[in-house]
XYZ file of C-alpha atoms in Angstrom:
203
model
C 92.340 -40.866 -15.713
C 90.533 -42.585 -18.655
C 90.097 -46.331 -18.261
C 91.837 -46.939 -21.535
C 95.157 -45.166 -20.273
C 96.724 -48.211 -19.347
C 99.721 -50.210 -20.299
C 100.419 -53.591 -19.085
C 104.199 -54.313 -18.397
C 105.293 -57.559 -18.256
C 108.756 -58.601 -17.086
C 110.626 -61.766 -17.379
C 113.989 -63.463 -16.155
C 116.065 -62.529 -19.462
C 118.865 -59.952 -19.182
C 118.003 -56.589 -19.584
C 115.983 -55.427 -16.681
C 117.093 -51.872 -17.155
C 114.673 -51.666 -20.067
C 111.736 -52.550 -18.000
C 112.997 -50.169 -15.262
C 113.197 -47.202 -18.020
C 109.859 -48.351 -19.268
C 107.898 -47.673 -16.047
C 109.691 -44.525 -15.622
C 108.750 -43.173 -18.844
C 105.140 -44.236 -18.344
C 104.761 -42.697 -15.001
C 106.315 -39.477 -16.220
C 103.695 -39.497 -19.076
C 100.861 -40.069 -16.467
C 100.003 -43.691 -18.076
C 98.374 -46.271 -15.533
C 100.758 -49.328 -15.378
C 100.112 -52.716 -14.639
C 103.248 -54.541 -13.669
C 103.767 -58.446 -13.857
C 106.962 -59.802 -12.697
C 108.220 -63.200 -12.925
C 110.035 -64.586 -10.218
C 113.286 -64.925 -12.265
C 112.978 -61.203 -13.362
C 113.117 -60.706 -9.464
C 116.552 -62.301 -9.514
C 117.809 -60.520 -12.385
C 116.728 -57.261 -11.079
C 119.193 -57.550 -8.204
C 121.885 -58.977 -10.454
C 121.816 -56.228 -13.168
C 120.899 -53.133 -11.523
C 120.926 -51.015 -8.055
C 117.309 -51.359 -7.718
C 115.457 -53.938 -5.221
C 112.198 -55.742 -6.608
C 110.356 -53.436 -4.065
C 111.890 -50.468 -5.898
C 110.773 -51.516 -9.232
C 107.326 -52.580 -7.976
C 106.750 -48.779 -6.579
C 107.581 -47.538 -10.035
C 103.969 -49.101 -11.153
C 100.380 -48.130 -10.174
C 99.332 -51.770 -9.841
C 101.356 -54.847 -9.381
C 99.876 -58.405 -10.024
C 101.020 -61.741 -9.092
C 102.378 -63.876 -11.991
C 100.401 -66.840 -10.857
C 97.159 -64.850 -10.470
C 95.379 -65.532 -13.773
C 92.497 -64.193 -12.357
C 93.943 -60.642 -12.302
C 92.397 -57.662 -14.428
C 94.848 -58.021 -17.044
C 93.486 -61.224 -18.058
C 90.295 -60.339 -19.461
C 89.709 -58.632 -22.383
C 87.100 -56.327 -20.974
C 89.729 -54.625 -19.027
C 90.690 -51.719 -21.472
C 94.156 -50.836 -22.052
C 96.520 -49.453 -24.775
C 98.502 -52.942 -24.925
C 101.183 -54.827 -23.452
C 104.983 -54.346 -23.427
C 107.079 -57.541 -22.378
C 110.764 -56.373 -21.688
C 112.655 -58.196 -21.474
C 111.059 -61.083 -22.797
C 112.589 -64.503 -22.305
C 112.426 -67.395 -24.847
C 109.921 -69.344 -22.589
C 107.847 -66.480 -22.413
C 108.159 -65.771 -26.349
C 107.171 -69.616 -26.820
C 104.299 -69.489 -24.439
C 102.783 -66.534 -26.348
C 103.737 -67.681 -29.933
C 102.038 -70.996 -29.252
C 98.922 -69.769 -26.738
C 100.428 -71.184 -23.787
C 98.487 -69.224 -21.048
C 100.329 -70.797 -18.227
C 100.855 -67.342 -16.331
C 99.723 -63.995 -16.155
C 102.340 -62.673 -18.383
C 101.288 -65.041 -21.277
C 97.823 -64.699 -20.378
C 97.605 -60.833 -20.667
C 99.910 -61.197 -23.509
C 97.416 -63.494 -25.279
C 94.566 -60.850 -24.307
C 96.195 -58.214 -26.178
C 96.449 -60.257 -29.439
C 93.048 -61.434 -29.307
C 91.849 -57.922 -28.638
C 93.848 -56.544 -31.488
C 95.658 -54.368 -29.289
C 99.651 -53.643 -29.541
C 101.774 -56.415 -28.150
C 105.394 -55.474 -28.222
C 107.921 -58.400 -27.277
C 111.817 -57.069 -26.553
C 113.436 -60.902 -26.510
C 116.925 -60.941 -25.176
C 119.164 -63.580 -26.006
C 122.200 -64.416 -28.430
C 122.668 -66.142 -30.528
C 119.002 -66.985 -31.596
C 118.572 -70.504 -32.595
C 116.116 -71.861 -35.047
C 113.337 -72.540 -32.569
C 113.974 -68.606 -31.273
C 113.768 -67.266 -34.709
C 110.446 -69.579 -35.663
C 108.966 -68.371 -32.418
C 109.275 -64.873 -33.244
C 107.799 -65.356 -36.674
C 104.934 -67.159 -35.241
C 104.417 -64.284 -32.483
C 104.840 -61.617 -35.517
C 102.241 -63.618 -37.544
C 99.758 -63.635 -34.667
C 100.080 -59.770 -34.420
C 102.887 -58.878 -32.341
C 105.671 -56.734 -32.678
C 108.863 -58.399 -32.035
C 111.599 -55.598 -30.948
C 115.168 -56.674 -29.899
C 116.396 -54.291 -27.914
C 119.350 -53.351 -30.184
C 121.155 -49.869 -29.443
C 121.652 -47.555 -32.379
C 124.685 -45.688 -32.828
C 124.461 -43.087 -35.247
C 123.215 -40.490 -32.562
C 126.434 -41.346 -30.823
C 125.075 -42.435 -27.321
C 127.291 -41.352 -24.597
C 126.298 -44.125 -22.046
C 124.452 -47.329 -21.509
C 121.539 -45.103 -19.770
C 121.211 -43.264 -22.946
C 121.105 -46.183 -25.230
C 118.338 -47.767 -23.062
C 116.289 -44.724 -22.693
C 116.185 -44.210 -26.542
C 115.438 -47.551 -27.157
C 112.626 -47.467 -24.800
C 111.504 -44.231 -25.906
C 111.093 -45.497 -29.665
C 109.233 -48.751 -28.346
C 106.767 -46.567 -26.515
C 105.553 -45.078 -29.633
C 103.639 -47.974 -30.347
C 101.392 -47.361 -27.306
C 100.876 -43.421 -28.544
C 103.405 -42.488 -25.387
C 105.276 -39.474 -26.475
C 108.931 -39.384 -25.085
C 111.414 -37.407 -26.895
C 114.034 -38.830 -28.706
C 116.362 -37.771 -31.717
C 114.777 -39.001 -34.935
C 116.805 -40.073 -38.069
C 117.126 -37.353 -40.321
C 119.718 -38.342 -42.617
C 123.318 -38.667 -42.692
C 125.047 -35.452 -41.347
C 126.666 -32.988 -43.616
C 130.045 -33.745 -42.088
C 129.814 -37.370 -43.000
C 128.442 -36.438 -46.452
C 131.676 -34.172 -47.056
C 133.840 -37.015 -45.731
C 132.494 -39.590 -47.919
C 132.717 -37.303 -50.912
C 136.224 -37.030 -50.508
C 137.321 -40.040 -52.259
C 136.748 -43.931 -52.311
C 134.159 -46.046 -53.764
C 131.534 -45.771 -50.982
C 130.844 -49.277 -50.523
């Protein structure tokens, strides 16, 4: 396996742990080396939101690093990766990244991705957003991050939460050149066209 065939996955305590689990599963199937960093709060939410244990999630990764260990390999730019995914991304972690506060390994690894001009995808999970959240997202974007809230699409008529989560993560992993099949947008269907042409103003 080439040394650059790595993705760092940071998992924080926001709701949406299923996104992290699906990302790790997809990356494993794509034979991408994963370096997982879990916050303590993520461990609590994994148990709350899924049937997985923390050890189950850890076992999905090739390597697991302690979030308190800022001396881990992912804390250095000389450790080559395809980039970093933070999912779900808490507002605290978003703030730390946006302001360069490398107080733990997740924030430091994200800072490395930015300084090395590698993809950094943040999937913030909160509602509603206040002005501070929105400004931090803008600051992170200005620094080079990709802010991708895990908002499901419905035009493909998903049949389950699992399908919505899988499609969102498949779409997200394209930023790391990881190919996971999903239905691409190919325009409004002919059925919808014929219905819309039957009358009304359309707007």
